[in-house]
């Protein structure tokens, strides 16, 4: 539900202050949103993304530059492939949608490609919603090239730009993801397909919000089209990907995010994440927001090196992985775990403590020494 106007304006002002004067907001893309949803316990990431902070610049200013993101070469290659897929009014792309998802429909010999230009993300979102409605009523094939969608994330709107959305003659909508990794003999790297499916799930959720405002609500398809280069060529090929599971998980995780305004309210007066501030001030501001570091952050968040250093310095068991953390129950630091294993602390009836003591005994037996307790 959108915030009342005054509350929404006050929150936007507060987020702009956190970002820093004159610092433009970094749009949250589906990749970032999928990563945010994958770690809903991290308030640090939630507030930084919600305020549109450029985390790459922030990580460098903190002295822990990220090794995360696509190279310029990969970006250029990806853009060239996408332009090829969408050439000639998207003829190749629409043919693939017809072949892989909707064979019973008439072939897409003619298709509309509406102009979606408008001022600002809000304007582009409204223009996209209008184009979707008109295309649904037209009962033909329509290709929306880089539409803009909005999704409420922890009480703050995130603007998202899928590669394309196709409206079918039956009025249903399909999300299209165009990637530059190859599809060899009809299948691609499962990890990359999984990441693409999580991004597509975010777009599907945003499209469902647009569809819900129309009467009758069009069907947003839960099989998306993943378009990739075929084998080692530059020719496009595609496969339909069922994203129902990713959609359900992402929707559930997004509802678990703490509201951005609630996190903002807990920050100290004057906290600011502008990358041109002295490193000590930035560190204090970042450390004032609780994080939930796990090794998975290394492949998903620009601040991973900074958070990992802090997590290790604090002896937090999450730096060993979420599964280890889950096994250890209420023991949150390595020091507590070792003390429990030595019998110096911890409730012996706690299953985690009992398991640690047993493990310490077995280790001592194996090494031929006496356990401490
Ligand atoms: S790296 Fe830090 S800020 Fe990013 S998700 Fe992990 S804990 Fe949160």
CSV table of N, CA and C in Angstrom, one decimal, residues 124-221:
chain,number,residue,atom,x,y,z
A,124,UNK,N,7.7,6.8,-16.4
A,124,UNK,CA,7.9,5.6,-17.2
A,124,UNK,C,7.1,4.4,-16.7
A,125,UNK,N,6.9,4.3,-15.4
A,125,UNK,CA,6.0,3.3,-14.8
A,125,UNK,C,4.6,3.4,-15.3
A,126,UNK,N,4.1,4.7,-15.2
A,126,UNK,CA,2.7,5.0,-15.6
A,126,UNK,C,2.6,4.7,-17.1
A,127,UNK,N,3.6,5.1,-17.9
A,127,UNK,CA,3.5,4.8,-19.4
A,127,UNK,C,3.5,3.3,-19.7
A,128,UNK,N,4.3,2.6,-18.9
A,128,UNK,CA,4.3,1.1,-19.1
A,128,UNK,C,2.9,0.5,-18.8
A,129,UNK,N,2.3,1.0,-17.6
A,129,UNK,CA,1.0,0.4,-17.2
A,129,UNK,C,0.0,0.7,-18.3
A,130,UNK,N,0.0,1.9,-18.9
A,130,UNK,CA,-0.9,2.2,-19.9
A,130,UNK,C,-0.7,1.3,-21.2
A,131,UNK,N,0.6,1.2,-21.5
A,131,UNK,CA,0.9,0.3,-22.7
A,131,UNK,C,0.4,-1.1,-22.5
A,132,UNK,N,0.6,-1.6,-21.3
A,132,UNK,CA,0.2,-3.0,-21.0
A,132,UNK,C,-1.3,-3.1,-21.1
A,133,UNK,N,-2.1,-2.1,-20.6
A,133,UNK,CA,-3.5,-2.2,-20.7
A,133,UNK,C,-4.0,-2.1,-22.2
A,134,UNK,N,-3.4,-1.2,-22.9
A,134,UNK,CA,-3.8,-1.1,-24.4
A,134,UNK,C,-3.4,-2.4,-25.1
A,135,UNK,N,-2.2,-3.0,-24.8
A,135,UNK,CA,-1.8,-4.2,-25.5
A,135,UNK,C,-2.7,-5.3,-25.2
A,136,UNK,N,-3.2,-5.4,-24.0
A,136,UNK,CA,-4.0,-6.5,-23.5
A,136,UNK,C,-5.4,-6.4,-24.2
A,137,UNK,N,-5.9,-5.2,-24.4
A,137,UNK,CA,-7.2,-5.0,-25.1
A,137,UNK,C,-7.0,-5.3,-26.6
A,138,UNK,N,-5.8,-5.1,-27.1
A,138,UNK,CA,-5.6,-5.2,-28.6
A,138,UNK,C,-5.7,-6.6,-29.1
A,139,UNK,N,-5.5,-7.6,-28.3
A,139,UNK,CA,-5.6,-9.0,-28.6
A,139,UNK,C,-4.6,-9.4,-29.8
A,140,UNK,N,-3.4,-8.8,-29.8
A,140,UNK,CA,-2.4,-9.2,-30.7
A,140,UNK,C,-1.1,-9.4,-30.0
A,141,UNK,N,0.0,-9.5,-30.7
A,141,UNK,CA,1.3,-9.6,-30.1
A,141,UNK,C,1.9,-8.2,-29.9
A,142,UNK,N,2.4,-8.0,-28.7
A,142,UNK,CA,3.0,-6.7,-28.4
A,142,UNK,C,4.3,-6.9,-27.6
A,143,UNK,N,5.4,-6.2,-28.0
A,143,UNK,CA,6.6,-6.3,-27.3
A,143,UNK,C,6.9,-5.0,-26.6
A,144,UNK,N,7.0,-5.1,-25.3
A,144,UNK,CA,7.4,-3.9,-24.5
A,144,UNK,C,8.9,-4.0,-24.2
A,145,UNK,N,9.7,-3.1,-24.9
A,145,UNK,CA,11.1,-3.1,-24.8
A,145,UNK,C,11.5,-2.2,-23.6
A,146,UNK,N,12.2,-2.8,-22.6
A,146,UNK,CA,12.6,-2.1,-21.4
A,146,UNK,C,11.5,-1.4,-20.8
A,147,UNK,N,10.4,-2.0,-20.4
A,147,UNK,CA,9.3,-1.3,-19.6
A,147,UNK,C,9.8,-1.0,-18.2
A,148,UNK,N,9.1,-0.2,-17.5
A,148,UNK,CA,9.5,0.1,-16.1
A,148,UNK,C,8.4,-0.3,-15.2
A,149,UNK,N,8.7,-1.0,-14.2
A,149,UNK,CA,7.7,-1.5,-13.2
A,149,UNK,C,8.1,-1.0,-11.8
A,150,UNK,N,7.2,-0.9,-11.0
A,150,UNK,CA,7.5,-0.5,-9.6
A,150,UNK,C,7.0,-1.6,-8.6
A,151,UNK,N,7.8,-1.8,-7.6
A,151,UNK,CA,7.5,-2.8,-6.6
A,151,UNK,C,7.8,-2.2,-5.2
A,152,UNK,N,6.8,-2.4,-4.4
A,152,UNK,CA,7.0,-1.9,-3.0
A,152,UNK,C,7.9,-2.8,-2.2
A,153,UNK,N,9.0,-2.2,-1.8
A,153,UNK,CA,10.0,-3.0,-1.1
A,153,UNK,C,10.2,-2.4,0.3
A,154,UNK,N,9.8,-3.1,1.3
A,154,UNK,CA,9.9,-2.6,2.7
A,154,UNK,C,9.3,-1.1,2.8
A,155,UNK,N,8.2,-0.8,2.1
A,155,UNK,CA,7.6,0.5,2.3
A,155,UNK,C,8.2,1.5,1.4
A,156,UNK,N,9.1,1.2,0.5
A,156,UNK,CA,9.7,2.2,-0.4
A,156,UNK,C,9.6,1.6,-1.8
A,157,UNK,N,9.3,2.5,-2.8
A,157,UNK,CA,9.1,1.9,-4.2
A,157,UNK,C,10.5,1.6,-4.8
A,158,UNK,N,10.6,0.4,-5.4
A,158,UNK,CA,11.8,0.1,-6.2
A,158,UNK,C,11.4,0.1,-7.7
A,159,UNK,N,12.1,0.7,-8.5
A,159,UNK,CA,11.8,0.7,-10.0
A,159,UNK,C,12.6,-0.3,-10.7
A,160,UNK,N,12.0,-1.1,-11.5
A,160,UNK,CA,12.6,-2.3,-12.1
A,160,UNK,C,12.5,-2.2,-13.6
A,161,UNK,N,13.5,-2.7,-14.3
A,161,UNK,CA,13.4,-2.6,-15.8
A,161,UNK,C,13.8,-3.9,-16.4
A,162,UNK,N,12.8,-4.8,-16.6
A,162,UNK,CA,13.1,-6.0,-17.3
A,162,UNK,C,13.6,-5.8,-18.7
A,163,UNK,N,14.2,-6.8,-19.3
A,163,UNK,CA,14.7,-6.7,-20.7
A,163,UNK,C,13.5,-6.5,-21.6
A,164,UNK,N,12.4,-7.3,-21.4
A,164,UNK,CA,11.2,-7.1,-22.2
A,164,UNK,C,10.1,-7.8,-21.5
A,165,UNK,N,8.9,-7.4,-21.9
A,165,UNK,CA,7.7,-8.1,-21.5
A,165,UNK,C,6.9,-8.3,-22.8
A,166,UNK,N,6.4,-9.5,-23.0
A,166,UNK,CA,5.6,-9.7,-24.2
A,166,UNK,C,4.1,-9.9,-23.8
A,167,UNK,N,3.2,-9.3,-24.5
A,167,UNK,CA,1.8,-9.5,-24.3
A,167,UNK,C,1.3,-10.4,-25.5
A,168,UNK,N,0.7,-11.5,-25.1
A,168,UNK,CA,0.2,-12.5,-26.1
A,168,UNK,C,-1.2,-12.1,-26.6
A,169,UNK,N,-1.6,-12.7,-27.7
A,169,UNK,CA,-2.9,-12.4,-28.2
A,169,UNK,C,-4.0,-12.8,-27.2
A,170,UNK,N,-3.8,-13.7,-26.3
A,170,UNK,CA,-4.9,-14.0,-25.4
A,170,UNK,C,-4.9,-13.1,-24.2
A,171,UNK,N,-4.0,-12.0,-24.2
A,171,UNK,CA,-3.9,-11.0,-23.2
A,171,UNK,C,-3.0,-11.4,-22.0
A,172,UNK,N,-2.4,-12.5,-22.0
A,172,UNK,CA,-1.5,-12.9,-20.9
A,172,UNK,C,-0.1,-12.2,-21.2
A,173,UNK,N,0.7,-12.1,-20.1
A,173,UNK,CA,2.0,-11.4,-20.1
A,173,UNK,C,3.1,-12.3,-19.8
A,174,UNK,N,4.2,-12.2,-20.5
A,174,UNK,CA,5.4,-13.0,-20.3
A,174,UNK,C,6.6,-12.1,-20.0
A,175,UNK,N,7.4,-12.4,-19.0
A,175,UNK,CA,8.7,-11.7,-18.8
A,175,UNK,C,9.7,-12.4,-19.6
A,176,UNK,N,10.6,-11.6,-20.3
A,176,UNK,CA,11.7,-12.1,-21.0
A,176,UNK,C,13.0,-11.6,-20.4
A,177,UNK,N,13.9,-12.6,-20.2
A,177,UNK,CA,15.3,-12.3,-19.7
A,177,UNK,C,16.2,-12.6,-20.8
A,178,UNK,N,17.1,-11.6,-21.2
A,178,UNK,CA,18.1,-11.9,-22.2
A,178,UNK,C,19.5,-11.9,-21.6
A,179,UNK,N,20.2,-13.0,-21.7
A,179,UNK,CA,21.5,-13.2,-21.0
A,179,UNK,C,22.5,-13.5,-22.0
A,180,UNK,N,23.8,-13.2,-21.7
A,180,UNK,CA,24.8,-13.4,-22.7
A,180,UNK,C,25.6,-14.7,-22.4
A,181,UNK,N,25.2,-15.5,-21.4
A,181,UNK,CA,25.9,-16.8,-21.2
A,181,UNK,C,25.3,-17.8,-22.2
A,182,UNK,N,26.1,-18.7,-22.7
A,182,UNK,CA,25.6,-19.6,-23.7
A,182,UNK,C,24.7,-20.7,-23.3
A,183,UNK,N,23.9,-21.1,-24.2
A,183,UNK,CA,23.0,-22.3,-24.0
A,183,UNK,C,23.6,-23.4,-24.9
A,184,UNK,N,24.2,-24.4,-24.2
A,184,UNK,CA,24.9,-25.4,-25.0
A,184,UNK,C,24.0,-26.7,-25.1
A,185,UNK,N,23.7,-27.1,-26.3
A,185,UNK,CA,22.8,-28.2,-26.6
A,185,UNK,C,21.5,-28.0,-25.8
A,186,UNK,N,21.0,-26.8,-25.7
A,186,UNK,CA,19.7,-26.6,-25.1
A,186,UNK,C,19.7,-26.3,-23.6
A,187,UNK,N,20.9,-26.4,-23.0
A,187,UNK,CA,20.9,-26.2,-21.6
A,187,UNK,C,22.0,-25.3,-21.2
A,188,UNK,N,21.8,-24.5,-20.1
A,188,UNK,CA,22.8,-23.5,-19.7
A,188,UNK,C,23.3,-23.8,-18.3
A,189,UNK,N,24.3,-23.1,-17.8
A,189,UNK,CA,24.8,-23.3,-16.5
A,189,UNK,C,23.7,-23.2,-15.4
A,190,UNK,N,23.4,-24.2,-14.7
A,190,UNK,CA,22.3,-24.2,-13.7
A,190,UNK,C,22.3,-23.0,-12.8
A,191,UNK,N,23.6,-22.6,-12.3
A,191,UNK,CA,23.7,-21.5,-11.3
A,191,UNK,C,23.2,-20.2,-12.0
A,192,UNK,N,23.6,-20.1,-13.2
A,192,UNK,CA,23.3,-18.8,-13.9
A,192,UNK,C,21.8,-18.8,-14.3
A,193,UNK,N,21.2,-20.0,-14.6
A,193,UNK,CA,19.8,-20.0,-14.9
A,193,UNK,C,19.0,-19.7,-13.6
A,194,UNK,N,19.5,-20.3,-12.5
A,194,UNK,CA,18.9,-20.0,-11.2
A,194,UNK,C,18.8,-18.5,-10.8
A,195,UNK,N,20.0,-17.9,-11.1
A,195,UNK,CA,20.0,-16.4,-10.8
A,195,UNK,C,19.1,-15.7,-11.7
A,196,UNK,N,19.0,-16.1,-13.0
A,196,UNK,CA,18.1,-15.4,-13.9
A,196,UNK,C,16.7,-15.6,-13.5
A,197,UNK,N,16.4,-16.8,-13.0
A,197,UNK,CA,15.0,-17.1,-12.6
A,197,UNK,C,14.6,-16.3,-11.4
A,198,UNK,N,15.6,-16.1,-10.5
A,198,UNK,CA,15.2,-15.2,-9.3
A,198,UNK,C,15.0,-13.8,-9.7
A,199,UNK,N,15.7,-13.3,-10.7
A,199,UNK,CA,15.5,-11.9,-11.2
A,199,UNK,C,14.1,-11.9,-11.8
A,200,UNK,N,13.8,-12.9,-12.7
A,200,UNK,CA,12.6,-12.9,-13.4
A,200,UNK,C,11.4,-12.9,-12.4
A,201,UNK,N,11.6,-13.6,-11.3
A,201,UNK,CA,10.5,-13.8,-10.3
A,201,UNK,C,10.2,-12.4,-9.7
A,202,UNK,N,11.2,-11.6,-9.6
A,202,UNK,CA,11.0,-10.2,-9.1
A,202,UNK,C,10.1,-9.4,-10.1
A,203,UNK,N,10.5,-9.5,-11.3
A,203,UNK,CA,9.7,-8.8,-12.4
A,203,UNK,C,8.2,-9.3,-12.4
A,204,UNK,N,8.1,-10.7,-12.3
A,204,UNK,CA,6.7,-11.2,-12.3
A,204,UNK,C,5.9,-10.7,-11.1
A,205,UNK,N,6.5,-10.5,-10.0
A,205,UNK,CA,5.8,-10.0,-8.8
A,205,UNK,C,5.4,-8.5,-9.1
A,206,UNK,N,6.3,-7.8,-9.7
A,206,UNK,CA,6.0,-6.4,-10.0
A,206,UNK,C,4.9,-6.3,-11.1
A,207,UNK,N,4.9,-7.2,-12.1
A,207,UNK,CA,3.9,-7.2,-13.1
A,207,UNK,C,2.5,-7.6,-12.6
A,208,UNK,N,2.6,-8.5,-11.6
A,208,UNK,CA,1.3,-8.9,-11.0
A,208,UNK,C,0.6,-7.7,-10.3
A,209,UNK,N,1.4,-6.8,-9.7
A,209,UNK,CA,0.8,-5.6,-9.1
A,209,UNK,C,0.1,-4.7,-10.2
A,210,UNK,N,0.7,-4.6,-11.4
A,210,UNK,CA,0.1,-3.9,-12.5
A,210,UNK,C,-1.2,-4.6,-12.9
A,211,UNK,N,-1.1,-5.9,-13.1
A,211,UNK,CA,-2.3,-6.7,-13.5
A,211,UNK,C,-3.4,-6.6,-12.6
A,212,UNK,N,-3.1,-6.6,-11.3
A,212,UNK,CA,-4.2,-6.5,-10.2
A,212,UNK,C,-5.0,-5.3,-10.3
A,213,UNK,N,-4.4,-4.2,-10.9
A,213,UNK,CA,-5.2,-3.0,-11.0
A,213,UNK,C,-6.1,-2.9,-12.2
A,214,UNK,N,-6.0,-4.0,-13.1
A,214,UNK,CA,-6.9,-4.0,-14.3
A,214,UNK,C,-8.1,-4.9,-14.1
A,215,UNK,N,-9.1,-4.6,-14.8
A,215,UNK,CA,-10.4,-5.4,-14.7
A,215,UNK,C,-10.8,-5.8,-16.0
A,216,UNK,N,-10.9,-7.1,-16.3
A,216,UNK,CA,-10.4,-8.2,-15.5
A,216,UNK,C,-8.8,-8.3,-15.5
A,217,UNK,N,-8.3,-8.9,-14.4
A,217,UNK,CA,-6.8,-8.9,-14.3
A,217,UNK,C,-6.2,-9.9,-15.3
A,218,UNK,N,-5.3,-9.4,-16.1
A,218,UNK,CA,-4.6,-10.3,-17.1
A,218,UNK,C,-3.8,-11.3,-16.3
A,219,UNK,N,-3.5,-12.5,-17.0
A,219,UNK,CA,-2.7,-13.5,-16.4
A,219,UNK,C,-1.2,-13.2,-16.6
A,220,UNK,N,-0.5,-13.2,-15.5
A,220,UNK,CA,1.0,-13.0,-15.7
A,220,UNK,C,1.5,-14.5,-15.7
A,221,UNK,N,2.2,-14.8,-16.7
A,221,UNK,CA,2.6,-16.2,-16.9
A,221,UNK,C,3.8,-16.5,-15.9
